[in-house]
Coordinates of C-alpha atoms in Angstrom, one line a residue:
M127 CA 45.8 -34.3 61.4
P128 CA 47.4 -30.5 61.6
P129 CA 51.1 -30.4 62.5
L130 CA 50.2 -28.9 65.8
A131 CA 48.3 -31.7 67.0
T132 CA 50.9 -34.2 65.7
T133 CA 53.3 -32.3 67.6
S134 CA 51.5 -32.3 71.0
W135 CA 50.3 -36.1 71.1
N136 CA 54.2 -36.9 70.2
L137 CA 55.3 -34.6 73.0
A138 CA 52.7 -36.6 75.3
L139 CA 54.2 -39.8 74.2
K140 CA 57.8 -38.7 75.0
M141 CA 56.6 -37.7 78.5
V142 CA 54.7 -41.0 79.5
S143 CA 58.0 -42.8 78.0
C144 CA 60.2 -41.2 80.5
R145 CA 60.8 -42.4 84.1
P146 CA 57.5 -42.4 86.2
T147 CA 58.7 -39.3 88.4
V148 CA 58.9 -37.2 85.1
V149 CA 54.9 -37.3 85.2
P150 CA 53.5 -37.4 88.5
V151 CA 50.1 -36.2 87.9
I152 CA 48.1 -36.7 84.7
S153 CA 46.1 -33.5 83.6
G154 CA 42.9 -33.2 81.8
R155 CA 44.7 -32.0 78.9
M156 CA 47.3 -34.7 79.0
I157 CA 44.6 -37.4 78.9
R158 CA 42.6 -35.6 75.9
L159 CA 46.3 -35.5 74.2
L160 CA 47.0 -39.3 74.9
L161 CA 43.3 -40.3 73.7
S162 CA 44.0 -38.7 70.4
I163 CA 47.0 -40.7 69.6
P164 CA 46.2 -42.6 66.5
P165 CA 45.4 -46.4 67.0
S166 CA 48.3 -47.7 65.7
E167 CA 50.6 -45.7 67.9
M168 CA 48.3 -46.3 70.8
E169 CA 48.7 -50.2 70.4
R170 CA 52.5 -49.6 70.4
F171 CA 52.5 -47.5 73.7
I172 CA 49.4 -48.9 75.5
F173 CA 51.2 -49.6 78.7
H174 CA 53.3 -46.5 79.0
V175 CA 50.1 -44.7 78.5
A176 CA 47.9 -46.6 80.9
D177 CA 51.1 -46.9 83.5
N178 CA 51.1 -43.1 83.9
M179 CA 47.7 -42.5 83.9
N180 CA 47.3 -44.9 86.7
R181 CA 49.8 -43.2 88.8
G182 CA 47.9 -39.8 88.6
A183 CA 44.3 -41.3 88.6
K184 CA 43.9 -40.5 92.3
F185 CA 44.0 -37.0 91.4
L186 CA 41.4 -37.4 88.6
E187 CA 37.8 -35.6 89.7
D188 CA 36.3 -35.5 86.6
L189 CA 34.3 -38.7 86.1
A190 CA 34.5 -38.6 82.2
Q191 CA 38.3 -38.8 82.7
K192 CA 37.8 -41.7 85.0
Y193 CA 36.0 -43.5 82.5
E194 CA 38.4 -42.7 79.6
V195 CA 41.4 -44.1 82.0
A196 CA 39.3 -47.2 82.9
E197 CA 38.9 -47.6 79.0
L198 CA 42.7 -47.5 78.5
N199 CA 43.2 -50.1 81.5
L200 CA 40.7 -52.4 80.0
R201 CA 42.6 -52.2 76.5
A202 CA 45.8 -52.9 78.2
G203 CA 44.2 -55.8 80.1
E204 CA 42.6 -57.4 77.2
K205 CA 45.9 -57.2 75.2
L206 CA 47.8 -59.1 77.9
L207 CA 45.0 -61.5 78.3
Q208 CA 45.8 -62.2 74.5
Q209 CA 49.3 -62.6 75.2
Q210 CA 48.8 -64.8 78.2
S211 CA 50.3 -62.5 80.7
F212 CA 47.6 -63.0 83.0
H213 CA 49.0 -61.6 86.2
S214 CA 49.8 -58.3 84.7
A215 CA 46.5 -58.3 83.3
V216 CA 44.9 -58.6 86.7
N217 CA 46.7 -55.4 87.6
Y218 CA 45.3 -53.1 84.9
L219 CA 41.7 -54.5 84.9
M220 CA 41.3 -54.0 88.7
N221 CA 42.8 -50.6 88.4
G222 CA 39.8 -50.0 85.7
I223 CA 37.2 -51.5 88.1
T224 CA 38.4 -49.4 90.8
L225 CA 38.0 -46.3 88.7
V226 CA 34.5 -46.8 87.3
G227 CA 32.5 -47.5 90.7
D228 CA 29.1 -49.0 90.9
D229 CA 27.3 -46.2 89.0
S230 CA 29.2 -47.1 86.0
W231 CA 26.7 -50.1 85.7
G232 CA 24.1 -47.3 84.4
A233 CA 26.4 -44.7 82.9
K234 CA 28.9 -47.1 81.1
Y235 CA 27.4 -50.5 81.0
S236 CA 29.3 -52.0 78.3
L237 CA 32.6 -50.6 79.6
T238 CA 32.0 -51.9 83.0
L239 CA 30.9 -55.3 81.9
R240 CA 33.8 -56.1 79.9
L241 CA 36.0 -55.0 82.6
Y242 CA 34.2 -57.4 85.1
D243 CA 34.2 -60.2 82.6
A244 CA 37.8 -59.9 81.6
A245 CA 39.1 -59.5 85.3
S246 CA 37.1 -62.6 86.1
E247 CA 39.0 -64.6 83.6
A248 CA 42.2 -63.4 84.5
L249 CA 41.5 -64.1 88.3
C250 CA 40.4 -67.4 87.4
V251 CA 43.7 -68.1 85.9
V252 CA 46.1 -67.0 88.2
G253 CA 44.0 -68.7 91.0
D254 CA 43.1 -65.6 92.9
Y255 CA 39.5 -67.2 93.9
Q256 CA 38.8 -65.1 96.8
T257 CA 38.9 -62.0 94.9
L258 CA 37.0 -63.5 92.1
T259 CA 34.3 -64.5 94.3
A260 CA 33.6 -61.3 95.8
L261 CA 33.9 -59.7 92.3
A262 CA 31.2 -62.0 91.0
E263 CA 28.8 -60.4 93.0
K264 CA 28.3 -57.0 91.3
P265 CA 27.8 -58.3 87.5
L266 CA 25.6 -61.1 88.7
H267 CA 23.4 -58.4 90.7
Y268 CA 23.9 -55.3 87.9
A269 CA 24.0 -57.2 84.7
R270 CA 20.8 -56.3 82.6
C271 CA 20.2 -59.9 81.3
F272 CA 21.0 -63.5 82.0
E273 CA 23.4 -63.7 79.0
D274 CA 25.4 -60.8 80.6
K275 CA 26.0 -62.9 83.4
L276 CA 27.4 -66.2 81.7
N277 CA 31.0 -64.9 81.5
T278 CA 31.1 -64.5 85.4
Y279 CA 29.3 -67.6 86.1
S280 CA 31.6 -69.6 83.8
N281 CA 34.7 -68.3 85.8
L282 CA 32.9 -68.5 89.0
V283 CA 32.1 -72.2 88.6
R284 CA 35.9 -72.9 87.6
A285 CA 36.9 -71.4 90.7
L286 CA 34.7 -73.3 92.7
S287 CA 35.8 -76.6 91.3
S288 CA 39.5 -75.7 91.8
S289 CA 38.8 -74.5 95.4
G290 CA 37.1 -78.0 96.5
K291 CA 33.6 -76.4 96.8
C292 CA 32.3 -79.5 94.7
D293 CA 28.7 -79.0 95.5
E294 CA 28.2 -75.5 95.2
C295 CA 29.9 -75.7 91.5
I296 CA 27.8 -78.5 90.4
N297 CA 24.6 -76.8 91.8
T298 CA 25.7 -73.5 90.0
S299 CA 26.2 -75.2 86.8
V300 CA 23.1 -77.2 87.1
S301 CA 21.2 -73.9 87.8
V302 CA 22.8 -72.0 84.7
L303 CA 22.4 -75.1 82.4
S304 CA 18.7 -75.1 83.4
Q305 CA 18.2 -71.7 82.3
L306 CA 19.7 -72.5 79.1
G307 CA 17.3 -75.3 78.3
E308 CA 19.6 -78.5 79.7
F309 CA 18.2 -80.1 82.7
I310 CA 20.9 -82.5 84.3
P311 CA 19.9 -84.7 87.2
T312 CA 22.1 -84.6 90.3
K313 CA 20.8 -87.9 91.9
I314 CA 21.4 -90.7 89.6
T315 CA 19.5 -93.7 90.1
Q316 CA 20.2 -96.8 87.9
E317 CA 16.9 -96.0 85.9
I318 CA 18.4 -92.6 85.2
Y319 CA 21.9 -94.2 84.3
F320 CA 20.6 -96.7 81.8
D321 CA 18.2 -94.2 80.1
E322 CA 20.8 -92.1 79.6
V323 CA 23.0 -94.8 78.0
A324 CA 20.3 -96.1 75.7
K325 CA 19.7 -92.3 74.7
V326 CA 23.6 -91.6 73.7
R327 CA 24.1 -95.1 72.0
Q328 CA 20.9 -94.4 69.7
S329 CA 22.1 -91.2 69.0
L330 CA 25.4 -92.7 67.4
I331 CA 23.7 -95.3 65.5
G332 CA 25.0 -95.7 61.9
L333 CA 27.7 -92.9 62.5
S334 CA 31.3 -93.6 61.3
R335 CA 34.2 -91.9 62.4
Q336 CA 34.2 -89.8 59.2
D337 CA 30.5 -89.0 59.7
L338 CA 31.5 -87.6 63.4
L339 CA 34.1 -85.5 61.9
S340 CA 31.9 -84.2 59.2
L341 CA 29.1 -83.0 61.5
P342 CA 28.2 -79.3 60.7
V343 CA 29.6 -76.7 63.0
M344 CA 27.4 -75.8 66.2
I345 CA 25.9 -72.2 65.9
D346 CA 23.1 -72.4 68.7
F347 CA 24.2 -69.7 71.2
N348 CA 22.6 -71.5 74.2
K349 CA 24.0 -75.0 73.2
L350 CA 27.4 -73.6 72.6
T351 CA 27.1 -71.8 76.2
A352 CA 25.6 -75.3 77.8
M353 CA 28.6 -77.2 76.2
R354 CA 30.9 -74.8 78.1
F355 CA 29.2 -75.2 81.5
L356 CA 29.1 -79.1 80.9
N357 CA 32.8 -78.9 80.2
H358 CA 33.3 -77.1 83.4
M359 CA 31.6 -79.8 85.3
L360 CA 33.8 -82.9 84.1
L361 CA 36.5 -82.5 86.8
V362 CA 34.2 -81.9 89.5
T363 CA 31.9 -84.6 88.9
Y364 CA 34.7 -86.9 88.4
A365 CA 36.2 -86.0 91.9
S366 CA 33.0 -86.0 94.0
N367 CA 30.3 -87.1 92.0
P368 CA 31.3 -90.2 89.9
A369 CA 27.6 -91.3 89.3
M370 CA 27.0 -88.0 87.6
N371 CA 30.1 -87.6 85.3
P372 CA 29.0 -90.0 82.7
I373 CA 25.7 -88.2 82.6
V374 CA 27.3 -85.0 81.8
V375 CA 29.4 -86.7 79.0
F376 CA 26.4 -88.2 77.7
R377 CA 24.8 -85.0 77.3
M378 CA 27.7 -83.1 75.6
L379 CA 27.6 -85.7 73.0
R380 CA 24.1 -85.9 72.1
M381 CA 24.1 -82.2 71.8
T382 CA 27.1 -82.6 69.3
V383 CA 25.6 -85.0 67.2
E384 CA 22.3 -83.1 67.2
F385 CA 23.2 -79.6 67.0
G386 CA 26.6 -79.9 65.5
V387 CA 30.4 -79.7 66.5
C388 CA 32.4 -77.1 68.7
S389 CA 35.6 -77.3 70.2
I390 CA 34.3 -79.0 73.4
S391 CA 32.9 -81.7 71.5
A392 CA 36.3 -83.0 71.2
I393 CA 36.5 -83.4 74.8
A394 CA 33.1 -85.0 74.5
F395 CA 34.3 -87.6 72.3
S396 CA 37.6 -88.4 74.5
C397 CA 35.5 -88.5 77.5
Y398 CA 32.9 -90.8 76.0
G399 CA 35.8 -93.0 74.8
A400 CA 37.1 -93.3 78.4
W401 CA 33.7 -94.3 79.5
L402 CA 33.9 -97.2 76.9
A403 CA 37.0 -98.2 78.3
S404 CA 35.6 -98.5 81.6
S405 CA 34.7 -101.4 83.6
L406 CA 31.1 -101.7 82.4
N407 CA 32.0 -101.9 78.8
D408 CA 35.7 -102.8 78.3
D409 CA 35.2 -101.7 74.6
Y410 CA 38.9 -100.7 74.0
D411 CA 38.8 -100.4 70.2
V412 CA 35.9 -98.1 69.8
A413 CA 37.1 -96.2 73.0
F414 CA 40.6 -95.9 71.0
T415 CA 38.5 -94.8 67.9
M416 CA 36.7 -91.9 70.0
G417 CA 40.1 -90.9 71.2
R418 CA 41.3 -90.5 67.6
V419 CA 38.0 -88.6 66.8
A420 CA 38.6 -86.2 69.7
S421 CA 42.2 -85.4 68.4
D422 CA 41.5 -85.4 64.8
L423 CA 38.3 -82.7 65.4
M424 CA 40.7 -80.6 67.8
K425 CA 43.3 -80.3 64.7
K426 CA 40.3 -79.8 62.4
L427 CA 38.8 -76.9 64.3
G428 CA 42.1 -75.6 65.1
S429 CA 41.3 -75.3 68.8
V430 CA 44.8 -75.8 70.1
E431 CA 43.5 -74.3 73.6
I432 CA 41.6 -77.4 74.5
L433 CA 44.7 -79.5 74.0
P434 CA 45.5 -80.0 77.9
R435 CA 41.5 -81.5 78.2
V436 CA 41.8 -83.8 75.3
H437 CA 45.4 -85.1 76.0
A438 CA 44.4 -85.5 79.6
V439 CA 41.6 -87.8 78.8
V440 CA 43.1 -89.6 75.5
Y441 CA 46.4 -90.3 77.0
G442 CA 45.6 -90.6 80.8
M443 CA 42.3 -93.0 80.2
I444 CA 42.2 -94.3 76.6
N445 CA 45.5 -95.0 75.1
I446 CA 47.0 -96.7 78.2
Y447 CA 45.0 -99.6 77.0
K448 CA 46.6 -99.7 73.4
E449 CA 50.0 -98.0 73.6
P450 CA 53.1 -98.3 75.9
W451 CA 52.9 -96.1 78.9
Q452 CA 55.9 -94.6 78.4
A453 CA 54.6 -93.0 75.2
S454 CA 52.2 -91.1 77.2
L455 CA 54.5 -89.4 79.5
C456 CA 55.6 -86.6 76.9
K457 CA 52.1 -86.0 75.9
H458 CA 51.1 -85.0 79.5
S459 CA 54.3 -82.8 79.7
E460 CA 53.2 -81.1 76.4
A461 CA 49.7 -80.7 77.7
F462 CA 51.0 -79.2 81.2
D463 CA 53.0 -76.4 78.9
A464 CA 49.9 -75.9 76.6
G465 CA 47.6 -75.3 79.8
L466 CA 50.0 -72.9 81.2
M467 CA 50.4 -71.1 77.9
H468 CA 46.6 -70.8 77.3
G469 CA 45.5 -70.0 80.8
D470 CA 43.9 -73.6 81.6
M471 CA 45.5 -74.2 85.0
E472 CA 43.2 -76.9 86.0
Y473 CA 44.1 -79.1 83.2
A474 CA 47.7 -78.2 83.2
V475 CA 48.1 -79.2 86.7
S476 CA 45.7 -82.2 86.0
N477 CA 48.1 -83.5 83.2
I478 CA 51.1 -83.0 85.5
A479 CA 49.3 -85.3 88.0
F480 CA 48.7 -87.7 85.2
Y481 CA 52.2 -87.7 84.5
H482 CA 53.5 -88.5 88.0
T483 CA 50.8 -91.4 88.2
L484 CA 52.1 -92.9 85.1
A485 CA 55.6 -92.5 85.9
L486 CA 55.8 -93.7 89.4
F487 CA 53.2 -96.4 89.5
G488 CA 53.0 -97.6 85.9
C489 CA 56.6 -96.8 84.3
G490 CA 58.7 -97.0 87.7
S491 CA 60.8 -93.9 87.2
N492 CA 63.6 -93.3 89.7
L493 CA 62.1 -92.1 93.0
Q494 CA 64.6 -89.5 93.8
E495 CA 64.3 -87.9 90.6
S496 CA 60.4 -88.3 90.7
S497 CA 60.5 -86.8 94.3
H498 CA 62.2 -83.7 93.2
S499 CA 59.9 -83.1 90.2
L500 CA 56.7 -83.5 92.5
Q501 CA 58.1 -80.9 94.8
K502 CA 58.4 -78.6 92.0
H503 CA 55.0 -79.3 90.4
I504 CA 53.3 -79.3 93.8
Q505 CA 54.8 -75.8 94.1
R506 CA 53.4 -74.7 90.7
G507 CA 50.0 -76.1 91.3
L508 CA 49.8 -74.0 94.8
Q509 CA 50.8 -71.0 92.8
Y510 CA 47.7 -71.3 90.6
N511 CA 45.6 -72.4 93.9
Q512 CA 44.9 -76.0 92.2
N513 CA 44.5 -77.5 95.5
G514 CA 42.4 -80.7 94.4
M515 CA 45.0 -81.8 92.1
V516 CA 47.9 -80.8 94.4
K517 CA 46.5 -82.9 97.2
S518 CA 46.9 -85.9 94.7
M519 CA 50.4 -85.2 93.9
V520 CA 51.1 -85.0 97.6
I521 CA 49.9 -88.4 98.0
Y522 CA 52.5 -89.5 95.3
E523 CA 55.3 -87.6 97.0
Q524 CA 54.6 -89.4 100.3
M525 CA 54.9 -92.7 98.4
T526 CA 58.2 -91.8 97.1
F527 CA 59.3 -90.9 100.9
D528 CA 58.1 -94.4 102.0
L529 CA 59.6 -96.3 99.3
M530 CA 63.1 -94.4 99.7
G531 CA 62.8 -95.0 103.6
L532 CA 62.7 -91.3 104.4
E533 CA 61.1 -90.3 107.7
K534 CA 59.2 -87.3 106.2
N535 CA 55.4 -86.6 106.4
A536 CA 54.4 -85.0 103.0
Y537 CA 50.6 -84.2 104.5
D538 CA 52.1 -81.7 107.1
S539 CA 51.7 -78.7 104.9
H540 CA 48.9 -79.5 102.9
Y541 CA 46.4 -81.6 105.3
G542 CA 46.8 -79.5 108.5
G543 CA 49.7 -81.5 110.0
L544 CA 47.3 -85.0 109.9
N545 CA 49.1 -88.2 109.2
E546 CA 48.2 -90.4 106.6
D547 CA 45.7 -92.6 108.5
A548 CA 44.0 -89.3 109.6
V549 CA 43.8 -88.0 106.1
L550 CA 42.1 -91.0 104.7
D551 CA 39.6 -90.8 107.4
M552 CA 38.9 -87.1 106.5
T553 CA 38.5 -87.8 102.9
I554 CA 36.2 -90.7 103.5
K555 CA 34.2 -88.5 106.0
N556 CA 34.0 -85.6 103.6
K557 CA 33.0 -88.0 100.6
V558 CA 35.8 -86.7 98.4
A559 CA 35.5 -89.9 96.2
A560 CA 38.6 -89.5 93.8
L561 CA 41.0 -88.4 96.7
T562 CA 39.8 -91.3 98.8
R563 CA 40.5 -93.8 95.9
T564 CA 43.8 -92.3 95.2
L565 CA 45.2 -92.4 98.7
N566 CA 43.6 -95.9 99.6
Q567 CA 45.3 -97.2 96.2
K568 CA 48.5 -95.5 97.1
I569 CA 48.5 -97.2 100.7
R570 CA 47.6 -100.5 99.3
Y571 CA 50.5 -100.4 97.1
V572 CA 53.1 -99.2 99.5
K573 CA 51.9 -101.6 102.3
Y574 CA 52.4 -104.7 99.6
M575 CA 55.6 -103.6 98.4
C576 CA 56.9 -103.1 101.8
G577 CA 55.9 -106.5 102.9
D578 CA 53.2 -105.4 105.4
M579 CA 50.7 -107.8 104.0
D580 CA 48.1 -107.5 106.9
A581 CA 47.7 -103.8 106.4
A582 CA 47.5 -104.4 102.6
A583 CA 44.7 -106.9 102.9
K584 CA 42.9 -104.5 105.3
H585 CA 43.2 -101.6 102.6
Y586 CA 41.9 -104.1 100.1
D587 CA 38.8 -104.7 102.3
L588 CA 38.1 -101.0 102.6
Q589 CA 38.3 -100.4 99.1
Q590 CA 35.7 -103.0 98.3
E591 CA 33.6 -101.2 101.1
L592 CA 34.0 -98.1 99.4
Y593 CA 33.0 -99.2 96.1
A594 CA 29.9 -100.7 97.6
N595 CA 28.9 -97.5 99.0
C596 CA 29.2 -95.5 95.7
A597 CA 27.2 -96.8 93.2
G598 CA 28.4 -95.5 89.8
Q599 CA 32.0 -95.1 90.5
A600 CA 33.0 -97.7 88.1
T601 CA 31.3 -96.0 85.4
T602 CA 33.9 -93.1 85.1
G603 CA 37.1 -93.5 83.2
R604 CA 39.9 -95.4 84.6
T605 CA 43.8 -94.4 85.0
V606 CA 46.8 -96.4 85.2
F607 CA 46.4 -96.5 88.8
F608 CA 43.2 -98.9 88.4
F609 CA 45.7 -101.2 86.5
I610 CA 48.4 -101.3 88.9
T611 CA 45.9 -102.0 92.0
T612 CA 44.2 -104.7 90.2
F613 CA 48.0 -106.3 89.8
I614 CA 48.8 -105.6 93.4
D615 CA 45.3 -106.8 94.6
G616 CA 45.8 -110.1 92.7
L617 CA 49.1 -110.6 94.2
I618 CA 47.8 -110.1 97.8
G619 CA 44.9 -112.5 97.3
L620 CA 47.5 -115.1 96.3
Y621 CA 49.7 -114.3 99.0
F622 CA 46.9 -115.0 101.6
A623 CA 45.4 -117.9 99.5
R624 CA 48.6 -119.7 99.9
K625 CA 48.2 -119.4 103.7
H626 CA 45.1 -122.2 103.3
R627 CA 43.1 -120.3 106.0
D628 CA 39.2 -120.2 106.2
D629 CA 39.3 -117.3 103.9
E630 CA 41.2 -119.2 101.1
A631 CA 38.4 -118.9 98.7
K632 CA 37.7 -115.4 99.2
W633 CA 41.5 -114.6 98.3
T634 CA 41.6 -117.1 95.5
G635 CA 38.6 -115.4 94.1
V636 CA 40.3 -112.0 94.2
A637 CA 43.3 -113.4 92.4
E638 CA 41.3 -115.3 89.6
T639 CA 39.5 -112.0 89.0
A640 CA 42.7 -110.0 88.6
I641 CA 44.2 -112.7 86.1
E642 CA 41.0 -112.5 84.3
H643 CA 41.2 -108.8 83.8
M644 CA 44.9 -108.7 83.1
A645 CA 44.6 -111.4 80.4
K646 CA 41.9 -109.2 78.8
W647 CA 44.1 -106.2 78.9
A648 CA 47.3 -108.1 77.7
K649 CA 45.3 -109.1 74.5
S650 CA 44.8 -105.5 74.1
C651 CA 48.3 -104.0 74.8
S652 CA 51.1 -106.8 75.5
W653 CA 53.6 -104.1 76.2
N654 CA 51.9 -102.9 79.2
F655 CA 50.4 -106.2 80.7
A656 CA 52.4 -109.3 79.5
N657 CA 54.6 -109.2 82.6
K658 CA 52.0 -108.5 84.9
L659 CA 49.9 -111.4 83.7
S660 CA 52.9 -113.7 83.6
L661 CA 53.7 -112.9 87.3
L662 CA 50.1 -113.3 88.6
Q663 CA 50.0 -116.8 86.7
A664 CA 53.2 -117.7 88.2
E665 CA 51.9 -117.1 91.6
Y666 CA 48.7 -118.9 90.8
F667 CA 50.5 -122.0 89.7
F668 CA 52.5 -121.7 92.8
L669 CA 49.3 -121.7 94.9
K670 CA 48.4 -124.7 92.8
D671 CA 51.9 -126.6 93.3
D672 CA 51.9 -126.4 89.6
E673 CA 55.7 -126.8 87.9
Q674 CA 54.5 -124.1 85.4
A675 CA 55.0 -121.5 88.0
Y676 CA 58.7 -121.3 87.1
S677 CA 58.5 -120.5 83.3
C678 CA 55.8 -117.9 84.0
Y679 CA 58.2 -116.2 86.5
K680 CA 61.1 -116.2 84.0
A681 CA 58.8 -114.9 81.4
S682 CA 57.4 -112.2 83.7
I683 CA 61.2 -110.9 84.4
K684 CA 61.9 -110.9 80.6
Q685 CA 58.8 -109.2 79.6
A686 CA 59.4 -106.4 82.4
R687 CA 63.1 -106.1 81.2
E688 CA 62.5 -105.8 77.6
H689 CA 59.4 -103.2 78.2
R690 CA 61.4 -101.0 80.9
F691 CA 59.4 -101.9 83.9
N692 CA 62.3 -102.0 86.0
H693 CA 60.6 -101.8 89.2
E694 CA 58.3 -105.0 88.1
E695 CA 61.3 -106.7 87.1
G696 CA 62.6 -106.5 90.6
L697 CA 59.5 -107.6 92.1
A698 CA 59.4 -110.4 89.6
H699 CA 62.9 -111.6 90.5
E700 CA 62.0 -111.5 94.4
K701 CA 58.9 -113.6 93.8
L702 CA 60.8 -116.2 91.7
A703 CA 63.5 -116.2 94.6
T704 CA 60.9 -116.9 97.3
Y705 CA 59.3 -119.8 95.1
L706 CA 62.8 -121.2 94.9
L707 CA 63.5 -121.1 98.4
H708 CA 60.2 -123.1 98.9
K709 CA 61.6 -125.6 96.4
S710 CA 65.2 -125.6 98.2
N711 CA 66.8 -124.2 95.4
H712 CA 69.2 -121.9 97.4
D713 CA 71.8 -121.0 94.9
E714 CA 69.4 -119.9 92.2
A715 CA 67.1 -118.1 94.7
L716 CA 70.3 -116.2 96.0
Q717 CA 70.7 -115.1 92.2
H718 CA 67.3 -113.7 91.9
F719 CA 67.5 -111.9 95.2
Q720 CA 70.6 -110.2 93.9
D721 CA 69.1 -109.3 90.7
A722 CA 66.1 -107.9 92.7
K723 CA 68.2 -105.8 94.7
K724 CA 69.8 -104.4 91.5
C725 CA 66.7 -103.2 90.1
Y726 CA 65.3 -101.9 93.4
E727 CA 68.7 -100.2 93.6
T728 CA 67.9 -98.4 90.2
W729 CA 64.5 -97.7 91.4
Y730 CA 66.0 -95.8 94.5
A731 CA 63.7 -98.0 96.6
H732 CA 66.2 -98.2 99.5
V733 CA 63.3 -99.9 101.9
L734 CA 63.0 -102.6 99.4
V735 CA 66.7 -102.8 99.0
R736 CA 67.2 -103.3 102.6
R737 CA 64.6 -106.1 102.9
V738 CA 66.4 -108.2 100.1
E739 CA 69.8 -107.4 101.5
K740 CA 68.3 -109.3 104.7
A741 CA 67.2 -112.2 102.7
I742 CA 70.6 -112.6 100.8
A743 CA 72.4 -112.2 104.5
V744 CA 70.3 -115.1 105.6
L745 CA 70.4 -117.2 102.5
S746 CA 74.2 -116.8 101.4
P747 CA 75.8 -119.5 104.0
L748 CA 73.4 -122.0 102.7
C749 CA 74.4 -121.8 99.3
T750 CA 76.9 -124.1 97.6
S751 CA 78.9 -121.2 96.3
S752 CA 79.5 -119.8 99.7
R753 CA 80.9 -122.9 101.2

C-alpha cells in the first residue's frame, strides 16, 4: 500500500477513535478510507468505525454507502454474537437493517439475509419477542427459498415457546418439519403412541453404549435441520402437550441411529433416558446409561453449547433416581451459567427452576435464603422474557411465603393480581398441563405440611381427575416434585385411613401404592428415598396397630438426619410424637415435638414451628418432667 494511503486510513482511524463530537458527519470519502483499512486493523477497530458511521448515517444519501455501513454493522453484530454480547449485538444489527430497506432483498440479498438472521438470533436471546415476530415477516416473505427461511423459523418458534404461545409454536414446527420430510402427529392416540414405542425400541436392538457413541456423524442437511426443530419442541410439548413429547423424543432418537449423531443427539439420548425412567417403564438402570451416553457424546463432540439442555434432563429427570439429590444442585447452577453464556435462555432459566424445585421440595433448603434467591432468579427470568418458567418459580416463591407465615401474594405481579385458587382455575381452563400440575402439587404439599388435611385431600382428588383427562401425561419425564408428592399423597392417605370412615379402602389403597413406589425407588437410591419409605411404613403400621411402627419412625428420623433432609427429619419427629401421644407416652412425645421444632426452625418454617409450639404448650403440663 502506498505511504499516502496508509497515512489516510491511519488518520481516519484516529478521527473515529476520538470523542463522538469530533466526527458528527461521515463523508463518502471517510467511508472509502475506512473501508480501505486492512482486515487486521478493521478487526481491532470495528466498533469505533461502526459507531461513528452510525452517528452520521442519517446524512447518507448514496445507497451504496448505506449498504457499506450496513455491512460494517453486520460485522460488528456478528462479532458481538460470538462474544455473547447479545444486547449490544441487537443495536448494531438493527442499525444495519434500518439502513438497507426492503429493496435490498433484490439488490443485496446475501447482506440482507445475514442481517435478518443475526438480528433474529440476538433478539431471541435477549427476549425481545415482539420485535422478533415483526422482523420475521420480511425474510419469510422475501427469502428466495425455503432453506433461507429456516434460521428465521428457528428463532421464531423459540420465541413462541418462551412467550407461552404453545399451539402456534407446535404448529409452526410441525409445518417446517413436514417440509423437511419429517411428519409428526399432533393428536396422539394409544395406537400411534405404542407404534412409535415399538419403532424406537426396534431401532436400538443390539446397540451397546459404545455402539451408540461410535455412530457416524450426521451430515444430511435436512435431517440436521429437523433435529434442530424437534429440539425446539421439547419444552413446549412437555409443558402443553405431554402426550406428544415422547413422540418427538422417539423421532430424534431414530434419526440419530439411522443418519448419525449431531450435538442434538445428546439431548435425544437424555430425553429417552427420562422416558425410560417414567412411570410406564421404571427402567432406572437403562435410563441412567442413556444419561451417561448423552453426557459422553456431548463431551466427545465438544458441544458445550448444549450443556444446559443435557444437564436439565440428566440431573433433573434421570440421576435423581440414582444419586443424592444434593449432588445435582451444583450441576443445575453450572447449567444456568452456561445457558447465559451461550445464549440459551430457555434452558438457563429451566435449570434454575429445576434447582429451586430440588432445593425446596427435595433437599429442604432454608426457606428464607431460598425466597431471596428465587426473587433474584425470577427477575433474571423476566429480563429474558422466559415467562413460562418464571410462573413456575413464582409458585415456589409462594410456597416459601406460606411456610414462613408471610401474608404475601407472589401471584400479584405475574398473574394479574389473582389469588392462588383463581390461578389454578385459569391454568386448568387454559389447559397449561405442566403449570397446572406444578401448582396443584405445591398446594397439596403446603396444605399437608400446615395440617389442612381436608384441603390436601381435595387437591389430591383434583390431581387424579386431571390425570384421567390427560392421557399420556405420565409418559413424560418426572422431576423430584413427583417423588415428593407421591410421598405426601401416601401420608394424606394414611391420615384419612386412620379415621376408619366409609372411604377407608380408598385411602388405604393410596397409601399402599405410595409405599410400593417408594420401596422401588429406595432400592435404586436409598439415600433419597429410605427415610420416606420408613415414615410411610411407620404410618401404615400405626394404621394397622402394629408395634413395628415405633422402630420405623426412629429409622426415618435417623435416615433423614444422616442424608441431610432436615425438613423431613422434623416431619418424622412430629409424626412419632403424635404416635406416642396415641400410646399415652407423653414424656417421649414431648421430646420429639421439641426435636421437630428445632428442625422446622432450621428450615425457617415458622408456621410449622408455631403449630408444634402449641402442641408443646398443651403437652408439657402432662409430662412427669414438669411436675
